Tab-separated table of C-alpha atoms in Angstrom:
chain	number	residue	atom	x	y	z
A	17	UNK	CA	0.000	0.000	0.000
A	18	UNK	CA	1.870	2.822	-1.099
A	19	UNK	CA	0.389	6.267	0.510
A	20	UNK	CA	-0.163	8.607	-2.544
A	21	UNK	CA	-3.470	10.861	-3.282
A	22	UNK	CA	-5.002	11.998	-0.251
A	23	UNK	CA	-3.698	10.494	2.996
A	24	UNK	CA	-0.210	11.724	0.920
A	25	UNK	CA	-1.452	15.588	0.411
A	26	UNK	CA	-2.661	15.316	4.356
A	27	UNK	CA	0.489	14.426	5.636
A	28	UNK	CA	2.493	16.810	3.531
A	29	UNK	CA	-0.049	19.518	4.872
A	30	UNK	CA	-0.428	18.855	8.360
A	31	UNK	CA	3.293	18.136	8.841
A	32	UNK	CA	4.395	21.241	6.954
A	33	UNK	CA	1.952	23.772	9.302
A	34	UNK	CA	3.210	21.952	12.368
A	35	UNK	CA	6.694	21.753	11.875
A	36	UNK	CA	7.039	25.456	11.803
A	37	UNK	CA	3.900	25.612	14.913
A	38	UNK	CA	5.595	23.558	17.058
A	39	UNK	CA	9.734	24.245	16.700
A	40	UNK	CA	9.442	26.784	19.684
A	41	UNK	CA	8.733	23.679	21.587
A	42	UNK	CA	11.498	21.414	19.846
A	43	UNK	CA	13.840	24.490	20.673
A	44	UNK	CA	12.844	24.349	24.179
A	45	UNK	CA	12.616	20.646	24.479
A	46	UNK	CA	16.226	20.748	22.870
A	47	UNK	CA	17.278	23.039	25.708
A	48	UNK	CA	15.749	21.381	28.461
A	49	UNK	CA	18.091	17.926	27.416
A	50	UNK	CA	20.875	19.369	26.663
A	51	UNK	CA	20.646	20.862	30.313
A	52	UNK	CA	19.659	17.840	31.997
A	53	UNK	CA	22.056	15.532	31.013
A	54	UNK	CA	25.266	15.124	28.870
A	55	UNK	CA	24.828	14.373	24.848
A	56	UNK	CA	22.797	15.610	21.703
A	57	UNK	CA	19.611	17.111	21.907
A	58	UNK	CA	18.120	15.248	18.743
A	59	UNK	CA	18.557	11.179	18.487
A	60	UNK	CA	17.810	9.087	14.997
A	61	UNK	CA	17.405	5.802	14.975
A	62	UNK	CA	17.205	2.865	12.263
A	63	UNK	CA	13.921	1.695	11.973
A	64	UNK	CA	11.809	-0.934	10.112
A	65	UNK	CA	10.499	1.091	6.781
A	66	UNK	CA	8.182	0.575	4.012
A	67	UNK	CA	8.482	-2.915	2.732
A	68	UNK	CA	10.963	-3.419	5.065
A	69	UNK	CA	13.531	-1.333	4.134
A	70	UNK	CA	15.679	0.687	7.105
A	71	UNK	CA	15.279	4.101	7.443
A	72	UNK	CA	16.719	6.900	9.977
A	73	UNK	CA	13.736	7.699	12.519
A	74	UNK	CA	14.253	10.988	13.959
A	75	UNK	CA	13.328	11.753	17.719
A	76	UNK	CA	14.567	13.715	20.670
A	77	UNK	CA	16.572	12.363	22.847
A	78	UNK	CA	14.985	11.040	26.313
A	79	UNK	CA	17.458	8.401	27.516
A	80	UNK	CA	20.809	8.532	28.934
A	81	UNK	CA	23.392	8.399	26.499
A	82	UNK	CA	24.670	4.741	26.117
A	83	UNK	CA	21.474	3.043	26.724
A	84	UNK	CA	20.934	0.056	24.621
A	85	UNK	CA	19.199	0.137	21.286
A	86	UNK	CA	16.070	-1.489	23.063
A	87	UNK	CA	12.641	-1.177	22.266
A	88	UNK	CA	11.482	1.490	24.944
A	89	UNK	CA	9.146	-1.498	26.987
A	90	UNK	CA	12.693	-3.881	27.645
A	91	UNK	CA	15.116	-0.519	28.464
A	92	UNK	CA	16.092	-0.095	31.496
A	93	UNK	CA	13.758	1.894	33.290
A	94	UNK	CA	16.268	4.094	34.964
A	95	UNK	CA	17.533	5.058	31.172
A	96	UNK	CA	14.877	7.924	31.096
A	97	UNK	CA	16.122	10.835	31.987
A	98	UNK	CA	14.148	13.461	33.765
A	99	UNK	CA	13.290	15.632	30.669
A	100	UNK	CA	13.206	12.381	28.995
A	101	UNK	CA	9.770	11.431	31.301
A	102	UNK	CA	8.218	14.806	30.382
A	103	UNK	CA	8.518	14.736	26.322
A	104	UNK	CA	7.600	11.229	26.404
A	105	UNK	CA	4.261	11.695	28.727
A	106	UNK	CA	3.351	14.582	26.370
A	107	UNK	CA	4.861	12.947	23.132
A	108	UNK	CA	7.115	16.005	22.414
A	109	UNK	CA	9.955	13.488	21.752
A	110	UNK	CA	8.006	12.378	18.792
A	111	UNK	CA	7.544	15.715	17.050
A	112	UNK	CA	11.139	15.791	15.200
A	113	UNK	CA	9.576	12.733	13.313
A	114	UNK	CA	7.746	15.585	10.748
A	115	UNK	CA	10.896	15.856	9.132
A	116	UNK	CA	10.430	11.791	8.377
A	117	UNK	CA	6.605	12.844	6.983
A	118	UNK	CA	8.228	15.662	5.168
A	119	UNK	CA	10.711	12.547	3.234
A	120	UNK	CA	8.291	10.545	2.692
A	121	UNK	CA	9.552	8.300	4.959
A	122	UNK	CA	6.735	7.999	7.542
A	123	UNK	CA	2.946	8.978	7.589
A	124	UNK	CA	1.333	10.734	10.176
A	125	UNK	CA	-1.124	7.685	11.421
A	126	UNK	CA	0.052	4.164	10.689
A	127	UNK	CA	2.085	1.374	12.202
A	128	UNK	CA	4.651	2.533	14.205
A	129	UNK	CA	8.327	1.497	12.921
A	130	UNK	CA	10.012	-1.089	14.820
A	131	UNK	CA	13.618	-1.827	15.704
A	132	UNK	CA	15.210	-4.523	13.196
A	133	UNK	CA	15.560	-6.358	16.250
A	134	UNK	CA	11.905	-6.968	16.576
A	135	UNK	CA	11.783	-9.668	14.437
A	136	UNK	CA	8.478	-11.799	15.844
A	137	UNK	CA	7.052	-8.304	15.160
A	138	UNK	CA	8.597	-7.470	12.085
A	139	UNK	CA	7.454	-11.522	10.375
A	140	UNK	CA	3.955	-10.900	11.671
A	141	UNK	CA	3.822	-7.460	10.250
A	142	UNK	CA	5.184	-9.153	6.617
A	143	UNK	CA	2.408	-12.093	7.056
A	144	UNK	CA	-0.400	-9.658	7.543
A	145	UNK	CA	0.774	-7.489	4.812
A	146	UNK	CA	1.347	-4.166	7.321
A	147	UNK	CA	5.246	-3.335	5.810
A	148	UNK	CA	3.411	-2.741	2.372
A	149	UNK	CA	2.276	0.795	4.922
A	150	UNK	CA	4.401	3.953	5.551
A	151	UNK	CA	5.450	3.480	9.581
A	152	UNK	CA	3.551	6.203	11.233
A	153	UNK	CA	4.346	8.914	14.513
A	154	UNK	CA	0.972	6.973	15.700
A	155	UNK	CA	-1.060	4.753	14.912
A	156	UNK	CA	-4.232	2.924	15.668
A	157	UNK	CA	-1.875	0.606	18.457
A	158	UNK	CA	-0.505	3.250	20.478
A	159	UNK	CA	-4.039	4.905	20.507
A	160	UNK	CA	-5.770	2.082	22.012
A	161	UNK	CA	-2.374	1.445	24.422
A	162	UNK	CA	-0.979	-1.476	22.872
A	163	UNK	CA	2.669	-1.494	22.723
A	164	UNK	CA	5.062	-3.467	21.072
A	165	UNK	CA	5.918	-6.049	23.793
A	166	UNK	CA	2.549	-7.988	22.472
A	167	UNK	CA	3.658	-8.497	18.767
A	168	UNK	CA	0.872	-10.520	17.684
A	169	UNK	CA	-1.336	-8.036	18.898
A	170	UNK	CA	0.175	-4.954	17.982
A	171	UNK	CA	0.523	-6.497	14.092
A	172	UNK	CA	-3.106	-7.536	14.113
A	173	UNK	CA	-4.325	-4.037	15.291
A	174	UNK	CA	-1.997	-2.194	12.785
A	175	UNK	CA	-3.513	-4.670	9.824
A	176	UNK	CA	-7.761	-3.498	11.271
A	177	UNK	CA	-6.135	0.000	10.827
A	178	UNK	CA	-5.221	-0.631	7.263
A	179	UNK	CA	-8.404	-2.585	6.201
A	180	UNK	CA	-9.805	0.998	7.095
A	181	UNK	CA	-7.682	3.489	6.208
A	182	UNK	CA	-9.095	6.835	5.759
A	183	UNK	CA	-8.297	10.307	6.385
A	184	UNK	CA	-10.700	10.325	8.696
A	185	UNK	CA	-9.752	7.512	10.927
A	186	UNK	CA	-6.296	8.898	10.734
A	187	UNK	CA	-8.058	12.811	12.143
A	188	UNK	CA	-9.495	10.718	14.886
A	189	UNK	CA	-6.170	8.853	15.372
A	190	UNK	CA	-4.574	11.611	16.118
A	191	UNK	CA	-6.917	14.091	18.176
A	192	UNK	CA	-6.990	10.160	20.531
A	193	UNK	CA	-3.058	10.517	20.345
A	194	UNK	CA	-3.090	14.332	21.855
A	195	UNK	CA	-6.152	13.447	23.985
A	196	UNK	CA	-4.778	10.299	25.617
A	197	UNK	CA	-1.787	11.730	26.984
Protein backbone atom coordinates (compact mmCIF):
# COMPACT_ATOMS: atom_id res chain seq x y z
CA UNK A 1 0.00 0.00 0.00
CA UNK A 2 1.87 2.82 -1.10
CA UNK A 3 0.39 6.27 0.51
CA UNK A 4 -0.16 8.61 -2.54
CA UNK A 5 -3.47 10.86 -3.28
CA UNK A 6 -5.00 12.00 -0.25
CA UNK A 7 -3.70 10.49 3.00
CA UNK A 8 -0.21 11.72 0.92
CA UNK A 9 -1.45 15.59 0.41
CA UNK A 10 -2.66 15.32 4.36
CA UNK A 11 0.49 14.43 5.64
CA UNK A 12 2.49 16.81 3.53
CA UNK A 13 -0.05 19.52 4.87
CA UNK A 14 -0.43 18.85 8.36
CA UNK A 15 3.29 18.14 8.84
CA UNK A 16 4.39 21.24 6.95
CA UNK A 17 1.95 23.77 9.30
CA UNK A 18 3.21 21.95 12.37
CA UNK A 19 6.69 21.75 11.88
CA UNK A 20 7.04 25.46 11.80
CA UNK A 21 3.90 25.61 14.91
CA UNK A 22 5.60 23.56 17.06
CA UNK A 23 9.73 24.25 16.70
CA UNK A 24 9.44 26.78 19.68
CA UNK A 25 8.73 23.68 21.59
CA UNK A 26 11.50 21.41 19.85
CA UNK A 27 13.84 24.49 20.67
CA UNK A 28 12.84 24.35 24.18
CA UNK A 29 12.62 20.65 24.48
CA UNK A 30 16.23 20.75 22.87
CA UNK A 31 17.28 23.04 25.71
CA UNK A 32 15.75 21.38 28.46
CA UNK A 33 18.09 17.93 27.42
CA UNK A 34 20.88 19.37 26.66
CA UNK A 35 20.65 20.86 30.31
CA UNK A 36 19.66 17.84 32.00
CA UNK A 37 22.06 15.53 31.01
CA UNK A 38 25.27 15.12 28.87
CA UNK A 39 24.83 14.37 24.85
CA UNK A 40 22.80 15.61 21.70
CA UNK A 41 19.61 17.11 21.91
CA UNK A 42 18.12 15.25 18.74
CA UNK A 43 18.56 11.18 18.49
CA UNK A 44 17.81 9.09 15.00
CA UNK A 45 17.40 5.80 14.98
CA UNK A 46 17.20 2.86 12.26
CA UNK A 47 13.92 1.69 11.97
CA UNK A 48 11.81 -0.93 10.11
CA UNK A 49 10.50 1.09 6.78
CA UNK A 50 8.18 0.57 4.01
CA UNK A 51 8.48 -2.92 2.73
CA UNK A 52 10.96 -3.42 5.07
CA UNK A 53 13.53 -1.33 4.13
CA UNK A 54 15.68 0.69 7.11
CA UNK A 55 15.28 4.10 7.44
CA UNK A 56 16.72 6.90 9.98
CA UNK A 57 13.74 7.70 12.52
CA UNK A 58 14.25 10.99 13.96
CA UNK A 59 13.33 11.75 17.72
CA UNK A 60 14.57 13.72 20.67
CA UNK A 61 16.57 12.36 22.85
CA UNK A 62 14.98 11.04 26.31
CA UNK A 63 17.46 8.40 27.52
CA UNK A 64 20.81 8.53 28.93
CA UNK A 65 23.39 8.40 26.50
CA UNK A 66 24.67 4.74 26.12
CA UNK A 67 21.47 3.04 26.72
CA UNK A 68 20.93 0.06 24.62
CA UNK A 69 19.20 0.14 21.29
CA UNK A 70 16.07 -1.49 23.06
CA UNK A 71 12.64 -1.18 22.27
CA UNK A 72 11.48 1.49 24.94
CA UNK A 73 9.15 -1.50 26.99
CA UNK A 74 12.69 -3.88 27.65
CA UNK A 75 15.12 -0.52 28.46
CA UNK A 76 16.09 -0.09 31.50
CA UNK A 77 13.76 1.89 33.29
CA UNK A 78 16.27 4.09 34.96
CA UNK A 79 17.53 5.06 31.17
CA UNK A 80 14.88 7.92 31.10
CA UNK A 81 16.12 10.83 31.99
CA UNK A 82 14.15 13.46 33.76
CA UNK A 83 13.29 15.63 30.67
CA UNK A 84 13.21 12.38 28.99
CA UNK A 85 9.77 11.43 31.30
CA UNK A 86 8.22 14.81 30.38
CA UNK A 87 8.52 14.74 26.32
CA UNK A 88 7.60 11.23 26.40
CA UNK A 89 4.26 11.70 28.73
CA UNK A 90 3.35 14.58 26.37
CA UNK A 91 4.86 12.95 23.13
CA UNK A 92 7.12 16.01 22.41
CA UNK A 93 9.95 13.49 21.75
CA UNK A 94 8.01 12.38 18.79
CA UNK A 95 7.54 15.72 17.05
CA UNK A 96 11.14 15.79 15.20
CA UNK A 97 9.58 12.73 13.31
CA UNK A 98 7.75 15.59 10.75
CA UNK A 99 10.90 15.86 9.13
CA UNK A 100 10.43 11.79 8.38
CA UNK A 101 6.61 12.84 6.98
CA UNK A 102 8.23 15.66 5.17
CA UNK A 103 10.71 12.55 3.23
CA UNK A 104 8.29 10.55 2.69
CA UNK A 105 9.55 8.30 4.96
CA UNK A 106 6.74 8.00 7.54
CA UNK A 107 2.95 8.98 7.59
CA UNK A 108 1.33 10.73 10.18
CA UNK A 109 -1.12 7.68 11.42
CA UNK A 110 0.05 4.16 10.69
CA UNK A 111 2.08 1.37 12.20
CA UNK A 112 4.65 2.53 14.21
CA UNK A 113 8.33 1.50 12.92
CA UNK A 114 10.01 -1.09 14.82
CA UNK A 115 13.62 -1.83 15.70
CA UNK A 116 15.21 -4.52 13.20
CA UNK A 117 15.56 -6.36 16.25
CA UNK A 118 11.90 -6.97 16.58
CA UNK A 119 11.78 -9.67 14.44
CA UNK A 120 8.48 -11.80 15.84
CA UNK A 121 7.05 -8.30 15.16
CA UNK A 122 8.60 -7.47 12.09
CA UNK A 123 7.45 -11.52 10.38
CA UNK A 124 3.96 -10.90 11.67
CA UNK A 125 3.82 -7.46 10.25
CA UNK A 126 5.18 -9.15 6.62
CA UNK A 127 2.41 -12.09 7.06
CA UNK A 128 -0.40 -9.66 7.54
CA UNK A 129 0.77 -7.49 4.81
CA UNK A 130 1.35 -4.17 7.32
CA UNK A 131 5.25 -3.34 5.81
CA UNK A 132 3.41 -2.74 2.37
CA UNK A 133 2.28 0.80 4.92
CA UNK A 134 4.40 3.95 5.55
CA UNK A 135 5.45 3.48 9.58
CA UNK A 136 3.55 6.20 11.23
CA UNK A 137 4.35 8.91 14.51
CA UNK A 138 0.97 6.97 15.70
CA UNK A 139 -1.06 4.75 14.91
CA UNK A 140 -4.23 2.92 15.67
CA UNK A 141 -1.88 0.61 18.46
CA UNK A 142 -0.51 3.25 20.48
CA UNK A 143 -4.04 4.90 20.51
CA UNK A 144 -5.77 2.08 22.01
CA UNK A 145 -2.37 1.45 24.42
CA UNK A 146 -0.98 -1.48 22.87
CA UNK A 147 2.67 -1.49 22.72
CA UNK A 148 5.06 -3.47 21.07
CA UNK A 149 5.92 -6.05 23.79
CA UNK A 150 2.55 -7.99 22.47
CA UNK A 151 3.66 -8.50 18.77
CA UNK A 152 0.87 -10.52 17.68
CA UNK A 153 -1.34 -8.04 18.90
CA UNK A 154 0.18 -4.95 17.98
CA UNK A 155 0.52 -6.50 14.09
CA UNK A 156 -3.11 -7.54 14.11
CA UNK A 157 -4.32 -4.04 15.29
CA UNK A 158 -2.00 -2.19 12.78
CA UNK A 159 -3.51 -4.67 9.82
CA UNK A 160 -7.76 -3.50 11.27
CA UNK A 161 -6.13 0.00 10.83
CA UNK A 162 -5.22 -0.63 7.26
CA UNK A 163 -8.40 -2.59 6.20
CA UNK A 164 -9.80 1.00 7.10
CA UNK A 165 -7.68 3.49 6.21
CA UNK A 166 -9.09 6.84 5.76
CA UNK A 167 -8.30 10.31 6.38
CA UNK A 168 -10.70 10.32 8.70
CA UNK A 169 -9.75 7.51 10.93
CA UNK A 170 -6.30 8.90 10.73
CA UNK A 171 -8.06 12.81 12.14
CA UNK A 172 -9.50 10.72 14.89
CA UNK A 173 -6.17 8.85 15.37
CA UNK A 174 -4.57 11.61 16.12
CA UNK A 175 -6.92 14.09 18.18
CA UNK A 176 -6.99 10.16 20.53
CA UNK A 177 -3.06 10.52 20.35
CA UNK A 178 -3.09 14.33 21.85
CA UNK A 179 -6.15 13.45 23.98
CA UNK A 180 -4.78 10.30 25.62
CA UNK A 181 -1.79 11.73 26.98
Amino acid sequence: MAVKGPKRAFDLVVAAVLLPLTSPFVLLAMLAIRLSSPGPALFSQTRVGQHGVPFACHKLRTMVVGTPSLPSHQAPANSVTAAGKVLRKFKIDELPQLWNVLKGEMSLVGPRPCLPTQTELVDRRRQLGVLAALPGITGLAQMRGIDMSDPKLCAETDAEYLRGASIGLDVKILLGTIYRT
